[in-house]
PDB file of C-alpha atoms in Angstrom:
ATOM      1  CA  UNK A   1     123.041 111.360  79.700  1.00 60.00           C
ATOM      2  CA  UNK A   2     123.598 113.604  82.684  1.00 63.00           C
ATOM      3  CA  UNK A   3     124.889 111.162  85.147  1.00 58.00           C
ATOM      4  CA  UNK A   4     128.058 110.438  82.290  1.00 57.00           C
ATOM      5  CA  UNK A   5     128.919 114.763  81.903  1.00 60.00           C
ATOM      6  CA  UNK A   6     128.573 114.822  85.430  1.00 56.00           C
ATOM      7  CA  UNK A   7     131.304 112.236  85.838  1.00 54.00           C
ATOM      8  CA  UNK A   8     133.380 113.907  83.285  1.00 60.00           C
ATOM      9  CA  UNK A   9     132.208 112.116  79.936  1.00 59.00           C
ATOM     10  CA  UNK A  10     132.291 108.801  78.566  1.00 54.00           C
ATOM     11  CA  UNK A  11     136.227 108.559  78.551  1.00 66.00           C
ATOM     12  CA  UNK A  12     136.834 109.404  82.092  1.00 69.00           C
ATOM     13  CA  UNK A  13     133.874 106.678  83.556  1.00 78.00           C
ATOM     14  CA  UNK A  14     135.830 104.131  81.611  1.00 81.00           C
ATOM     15  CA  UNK A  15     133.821 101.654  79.039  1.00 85.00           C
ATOM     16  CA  UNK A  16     132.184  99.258  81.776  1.00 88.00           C
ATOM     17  CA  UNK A  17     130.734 101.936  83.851  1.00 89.00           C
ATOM     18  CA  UNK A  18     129.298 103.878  80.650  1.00 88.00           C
ATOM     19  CA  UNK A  19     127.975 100.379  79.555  1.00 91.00           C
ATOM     20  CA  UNK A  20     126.605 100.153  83.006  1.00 92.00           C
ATOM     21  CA  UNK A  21     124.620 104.004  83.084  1.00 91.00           C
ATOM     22  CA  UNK A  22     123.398 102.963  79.422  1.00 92.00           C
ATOM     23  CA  UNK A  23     122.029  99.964  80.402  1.00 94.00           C
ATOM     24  CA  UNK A  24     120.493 101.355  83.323  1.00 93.00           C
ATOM     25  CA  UNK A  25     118.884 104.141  80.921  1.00 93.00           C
ATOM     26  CA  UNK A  26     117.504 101.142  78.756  1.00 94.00           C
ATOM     27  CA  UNK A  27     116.077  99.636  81.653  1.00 94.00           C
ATOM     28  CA  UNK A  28     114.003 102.480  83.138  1.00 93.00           C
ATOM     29  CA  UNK A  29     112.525 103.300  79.202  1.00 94.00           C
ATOM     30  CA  UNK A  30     111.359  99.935  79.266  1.00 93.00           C
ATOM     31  CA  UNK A  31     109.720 100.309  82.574  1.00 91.00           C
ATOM     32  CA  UNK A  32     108.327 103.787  81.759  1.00 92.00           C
ATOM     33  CA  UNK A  33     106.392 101.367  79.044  1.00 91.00           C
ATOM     34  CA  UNK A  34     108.505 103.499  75.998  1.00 93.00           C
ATOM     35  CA  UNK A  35     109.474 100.095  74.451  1.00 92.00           C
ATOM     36  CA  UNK A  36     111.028 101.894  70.924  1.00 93.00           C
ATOM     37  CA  UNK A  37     112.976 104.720  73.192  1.00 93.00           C
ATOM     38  CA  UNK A  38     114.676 101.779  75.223  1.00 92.00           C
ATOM     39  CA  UNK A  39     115.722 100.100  71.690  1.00 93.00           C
ATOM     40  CA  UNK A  40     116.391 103.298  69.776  1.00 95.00           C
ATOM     41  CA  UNK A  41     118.839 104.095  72.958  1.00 94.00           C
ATOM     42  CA  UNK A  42     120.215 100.527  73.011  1.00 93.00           C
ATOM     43  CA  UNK A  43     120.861 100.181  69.244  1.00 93.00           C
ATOM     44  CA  UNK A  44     122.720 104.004  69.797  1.00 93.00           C
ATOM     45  CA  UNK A  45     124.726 103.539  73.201  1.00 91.00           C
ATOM     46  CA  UNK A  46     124.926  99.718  73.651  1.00 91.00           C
ATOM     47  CA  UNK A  47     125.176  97.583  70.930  1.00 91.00           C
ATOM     48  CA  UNK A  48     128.889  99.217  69.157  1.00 89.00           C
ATOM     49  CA  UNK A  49     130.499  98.270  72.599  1.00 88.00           C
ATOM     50  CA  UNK A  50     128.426  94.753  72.777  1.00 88.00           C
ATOM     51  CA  UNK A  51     129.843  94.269  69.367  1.00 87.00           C
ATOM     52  CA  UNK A  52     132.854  95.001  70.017  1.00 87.00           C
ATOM     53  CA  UNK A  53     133.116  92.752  73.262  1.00 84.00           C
ATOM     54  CA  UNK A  54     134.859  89.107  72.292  1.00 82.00           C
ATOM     55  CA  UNK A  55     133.537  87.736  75.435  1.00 88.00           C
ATOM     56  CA  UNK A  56     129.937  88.021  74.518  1.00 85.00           C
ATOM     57  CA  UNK A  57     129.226  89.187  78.096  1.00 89.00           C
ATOM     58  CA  UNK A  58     128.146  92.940  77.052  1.00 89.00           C
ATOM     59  CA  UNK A  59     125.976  91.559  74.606  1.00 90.00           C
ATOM     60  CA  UNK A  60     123.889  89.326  76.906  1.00 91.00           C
ATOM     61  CA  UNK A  61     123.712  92.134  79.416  1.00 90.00           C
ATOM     62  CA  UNK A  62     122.572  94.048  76.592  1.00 89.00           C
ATOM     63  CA  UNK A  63     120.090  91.421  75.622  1.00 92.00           C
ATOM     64  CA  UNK A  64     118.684  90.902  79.010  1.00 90.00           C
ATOM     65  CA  UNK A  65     118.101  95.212  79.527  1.00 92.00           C
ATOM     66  CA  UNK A  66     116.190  95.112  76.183  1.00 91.00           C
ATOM     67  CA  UNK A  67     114.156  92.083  76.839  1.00 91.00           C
ATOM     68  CA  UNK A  68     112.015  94.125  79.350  1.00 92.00           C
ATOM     69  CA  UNK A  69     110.453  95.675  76.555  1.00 91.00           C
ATOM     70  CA  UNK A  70     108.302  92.851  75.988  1.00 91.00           C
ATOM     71  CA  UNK A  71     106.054  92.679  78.786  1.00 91.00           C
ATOM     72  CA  UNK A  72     103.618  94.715  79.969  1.00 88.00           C
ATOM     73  CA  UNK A  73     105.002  95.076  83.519  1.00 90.00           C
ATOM     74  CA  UNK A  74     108.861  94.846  83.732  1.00 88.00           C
ATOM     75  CA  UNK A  75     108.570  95.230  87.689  1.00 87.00           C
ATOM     76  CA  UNK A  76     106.802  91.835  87.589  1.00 87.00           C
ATOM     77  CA  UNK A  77     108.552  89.883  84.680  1.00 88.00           C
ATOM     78  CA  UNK A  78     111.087  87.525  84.722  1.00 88.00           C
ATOM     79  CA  UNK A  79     113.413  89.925  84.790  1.00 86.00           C
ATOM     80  CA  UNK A  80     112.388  91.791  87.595  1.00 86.00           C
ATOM     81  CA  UNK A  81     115.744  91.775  89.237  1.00 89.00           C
ATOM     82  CA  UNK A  82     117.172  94.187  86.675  1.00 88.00           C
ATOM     83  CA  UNK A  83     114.218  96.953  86.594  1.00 87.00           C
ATOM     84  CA  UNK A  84     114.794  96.802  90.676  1.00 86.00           C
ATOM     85  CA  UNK A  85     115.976  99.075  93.148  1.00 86.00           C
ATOM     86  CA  UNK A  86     119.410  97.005  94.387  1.00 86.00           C
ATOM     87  CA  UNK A  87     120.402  96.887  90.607  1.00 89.00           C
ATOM     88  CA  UNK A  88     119.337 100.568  90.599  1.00 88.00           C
ATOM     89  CA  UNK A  89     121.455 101.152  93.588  1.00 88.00           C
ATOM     90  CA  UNK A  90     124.127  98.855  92.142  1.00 88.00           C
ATOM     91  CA  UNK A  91     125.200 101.329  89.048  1.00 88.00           C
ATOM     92  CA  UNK A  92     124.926 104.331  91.544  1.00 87.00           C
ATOM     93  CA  UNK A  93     127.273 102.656  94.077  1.00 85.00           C
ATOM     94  CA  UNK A  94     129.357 102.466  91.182  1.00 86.00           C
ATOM     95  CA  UNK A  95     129.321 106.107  89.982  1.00 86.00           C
ATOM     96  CA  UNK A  96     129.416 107.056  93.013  1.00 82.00           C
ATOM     97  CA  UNK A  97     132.704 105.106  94.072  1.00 81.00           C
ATOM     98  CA  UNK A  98     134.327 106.417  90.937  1.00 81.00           C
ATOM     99  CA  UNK A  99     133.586 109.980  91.453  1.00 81.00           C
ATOM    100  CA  UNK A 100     135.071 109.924  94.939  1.00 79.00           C
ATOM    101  CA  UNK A 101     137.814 108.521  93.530  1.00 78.00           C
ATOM    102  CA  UNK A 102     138.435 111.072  91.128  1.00 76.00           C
ATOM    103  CA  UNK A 103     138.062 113.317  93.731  1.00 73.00           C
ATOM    104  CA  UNK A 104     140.159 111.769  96.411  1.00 72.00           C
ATOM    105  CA  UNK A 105     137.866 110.882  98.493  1.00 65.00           C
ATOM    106  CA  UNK A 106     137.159 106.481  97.712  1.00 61.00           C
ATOM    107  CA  UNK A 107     137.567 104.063 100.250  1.00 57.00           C
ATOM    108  CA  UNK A 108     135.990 103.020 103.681  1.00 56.00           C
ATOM    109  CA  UNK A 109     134.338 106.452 103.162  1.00 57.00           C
ATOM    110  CA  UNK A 110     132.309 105.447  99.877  1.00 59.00           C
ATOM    111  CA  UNK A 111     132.101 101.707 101.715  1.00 67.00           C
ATOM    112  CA  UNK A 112     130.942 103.274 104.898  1.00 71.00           C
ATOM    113  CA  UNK A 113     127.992 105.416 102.905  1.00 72.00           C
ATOM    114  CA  UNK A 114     126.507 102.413 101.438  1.00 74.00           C
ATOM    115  CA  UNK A 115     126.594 100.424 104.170  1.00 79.00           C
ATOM    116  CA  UNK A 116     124.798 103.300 106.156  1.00 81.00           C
ATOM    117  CA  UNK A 117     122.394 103.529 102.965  1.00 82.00           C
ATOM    118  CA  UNK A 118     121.822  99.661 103.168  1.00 83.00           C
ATOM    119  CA  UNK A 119     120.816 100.043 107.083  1.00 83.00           C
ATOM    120  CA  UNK A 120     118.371 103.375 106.457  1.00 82.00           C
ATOM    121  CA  UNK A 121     116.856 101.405 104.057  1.00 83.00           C
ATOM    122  CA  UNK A 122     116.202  97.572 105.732  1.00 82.00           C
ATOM    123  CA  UNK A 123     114.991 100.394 108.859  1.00 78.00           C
ATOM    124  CA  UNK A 124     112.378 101.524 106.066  1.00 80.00           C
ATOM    125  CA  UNK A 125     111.840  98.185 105.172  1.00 81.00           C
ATOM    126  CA  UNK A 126     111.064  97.064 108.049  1.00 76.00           C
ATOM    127  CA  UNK A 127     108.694  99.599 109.827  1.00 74.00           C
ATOM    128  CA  UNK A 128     106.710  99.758 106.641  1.00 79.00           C
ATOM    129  CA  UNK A 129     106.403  96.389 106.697  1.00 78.00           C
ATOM    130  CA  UNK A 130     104.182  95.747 110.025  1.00 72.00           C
ATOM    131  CA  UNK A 131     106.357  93.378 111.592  1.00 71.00           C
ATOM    132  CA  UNK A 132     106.921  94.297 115.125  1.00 66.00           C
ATOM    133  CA  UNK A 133     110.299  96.415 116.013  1.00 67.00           C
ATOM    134  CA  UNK A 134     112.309  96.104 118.883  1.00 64.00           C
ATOM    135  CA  UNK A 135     113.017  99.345 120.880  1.00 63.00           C
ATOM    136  CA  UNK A 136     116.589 100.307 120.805  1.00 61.00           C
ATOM    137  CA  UNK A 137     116.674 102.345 124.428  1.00 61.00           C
ATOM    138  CA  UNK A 138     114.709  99.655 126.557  1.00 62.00           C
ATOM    139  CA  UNK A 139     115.152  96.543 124.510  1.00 63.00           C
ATOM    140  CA  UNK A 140     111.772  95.799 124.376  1.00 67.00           C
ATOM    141  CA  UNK A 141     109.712  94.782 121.541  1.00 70.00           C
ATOM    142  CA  UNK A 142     106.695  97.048 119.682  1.00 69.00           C
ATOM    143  CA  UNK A 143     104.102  96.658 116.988  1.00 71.00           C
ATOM    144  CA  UNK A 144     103.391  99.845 114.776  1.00 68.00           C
ATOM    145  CA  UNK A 145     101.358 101.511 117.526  1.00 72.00           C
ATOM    146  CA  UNK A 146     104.216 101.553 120.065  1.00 71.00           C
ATOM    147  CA  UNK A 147     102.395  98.525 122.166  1.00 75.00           C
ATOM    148  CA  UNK A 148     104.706  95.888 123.977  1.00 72.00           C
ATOM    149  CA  UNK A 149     104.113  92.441 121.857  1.00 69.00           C
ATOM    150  CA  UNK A 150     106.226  90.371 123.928  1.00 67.00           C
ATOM    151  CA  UNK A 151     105.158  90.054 128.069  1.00 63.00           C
ATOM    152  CA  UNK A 152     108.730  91.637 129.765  1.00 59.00           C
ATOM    153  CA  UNK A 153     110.214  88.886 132.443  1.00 60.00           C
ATOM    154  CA  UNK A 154     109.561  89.858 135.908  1.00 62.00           C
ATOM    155  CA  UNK A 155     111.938  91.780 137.641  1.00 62.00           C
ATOM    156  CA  UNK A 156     115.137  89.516 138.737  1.00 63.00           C
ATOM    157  CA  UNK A 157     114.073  87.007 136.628  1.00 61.00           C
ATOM    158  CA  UNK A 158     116.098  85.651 133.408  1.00 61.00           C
ATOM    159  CA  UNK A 159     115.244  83.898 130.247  1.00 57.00           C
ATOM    160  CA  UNK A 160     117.723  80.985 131.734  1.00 58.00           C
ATOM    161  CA  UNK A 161     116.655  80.837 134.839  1.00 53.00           C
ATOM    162  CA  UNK A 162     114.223  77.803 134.410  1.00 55.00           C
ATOM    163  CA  UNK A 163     117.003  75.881 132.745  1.00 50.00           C
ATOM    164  CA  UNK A 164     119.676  76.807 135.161  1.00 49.00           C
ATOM    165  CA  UNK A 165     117.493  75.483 138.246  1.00 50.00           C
ATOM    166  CA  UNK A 166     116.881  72.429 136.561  1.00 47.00           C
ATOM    167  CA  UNK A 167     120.268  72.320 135.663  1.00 47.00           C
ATOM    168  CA  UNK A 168     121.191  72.668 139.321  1.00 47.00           C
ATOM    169  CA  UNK A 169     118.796  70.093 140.153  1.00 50.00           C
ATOM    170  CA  UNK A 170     120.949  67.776 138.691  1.00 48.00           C
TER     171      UNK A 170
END
């Protein structure tokens, strides 16, 4: 697996991490619909550190990865959670964490890029989605074409200013 000689093997990701990458390997066979590469690759990479777990906590993760191999659709299973992106993005948070570590470089840097990754993506998210936006420079808000969808208040005039007159009323 690239992802592990890129991080400087197998011994320098540490066993939970590897277990991690494997499992995430096992996942995406299953969703590419090759059922007997995801449990040839399982049986190889997963199951001598499952075994070898006393907890029994690698060996359901384990079971859970490989139990996408029997349906049709993964993406829409049960177990959707695992063949999606934030577990995707979960195991590369990971690797990526522990390479800047290794480097020097973990911290509120390696915190800081996946927040920033978190925001680009809800802003994908969220334009794709339809729902109307609200414009960051004049605070107003827009549907997909750019139109005002909410009637601006007229100049001088506040949201409160209803409830603070009757409020003065008083």
């Amino acid at each position: 697996m690239r992802a592990v000689e890129a991080a400087g093997g197998a011994e320098a990701l540490g066993p939970e991490l590897t277990f991690r990458l494997h499992r995430q390997r096992v996942i995406e066979l299953a969703c590419a619909g090759d059922s007997s590469g995801a449990l040839e690759y399982a049986a190889e990479h997963l199951a001598p550190a499952a075994a070898l777990d006393a907890s029994g906590a690698l060996l359901e993760s384990l079971e859970s990865a490989v139990s996408l191999v029997a349906f049709d659709d993964p993406r829409s299973s049960p177990m959707a959670e695992l063949a999606g992106d934030a577990e995707r993005r979960g195991v590369a948070d990971a690797l990526n964490a522990h390479m800047l570590r290794r480097e020097g470089r973990g911290g509120a840097d390696s915190a800081m890029q996946g927040l920033l990754r978190q925001i680009a993506y809800a802003e994908e998210k969220i334009k794709t989605s339809g729902a109307p936006t609200l414009e960051a420079t004049s605070g107003v808000v827009v549907d997909r074409e750019g139109r005002s969808v909410v009637k601006p208040y007229p100049a001088g005039a506040t949201p409160f200013a209803e409830g603070a007159a009757a409020a003065d009323e008083e």
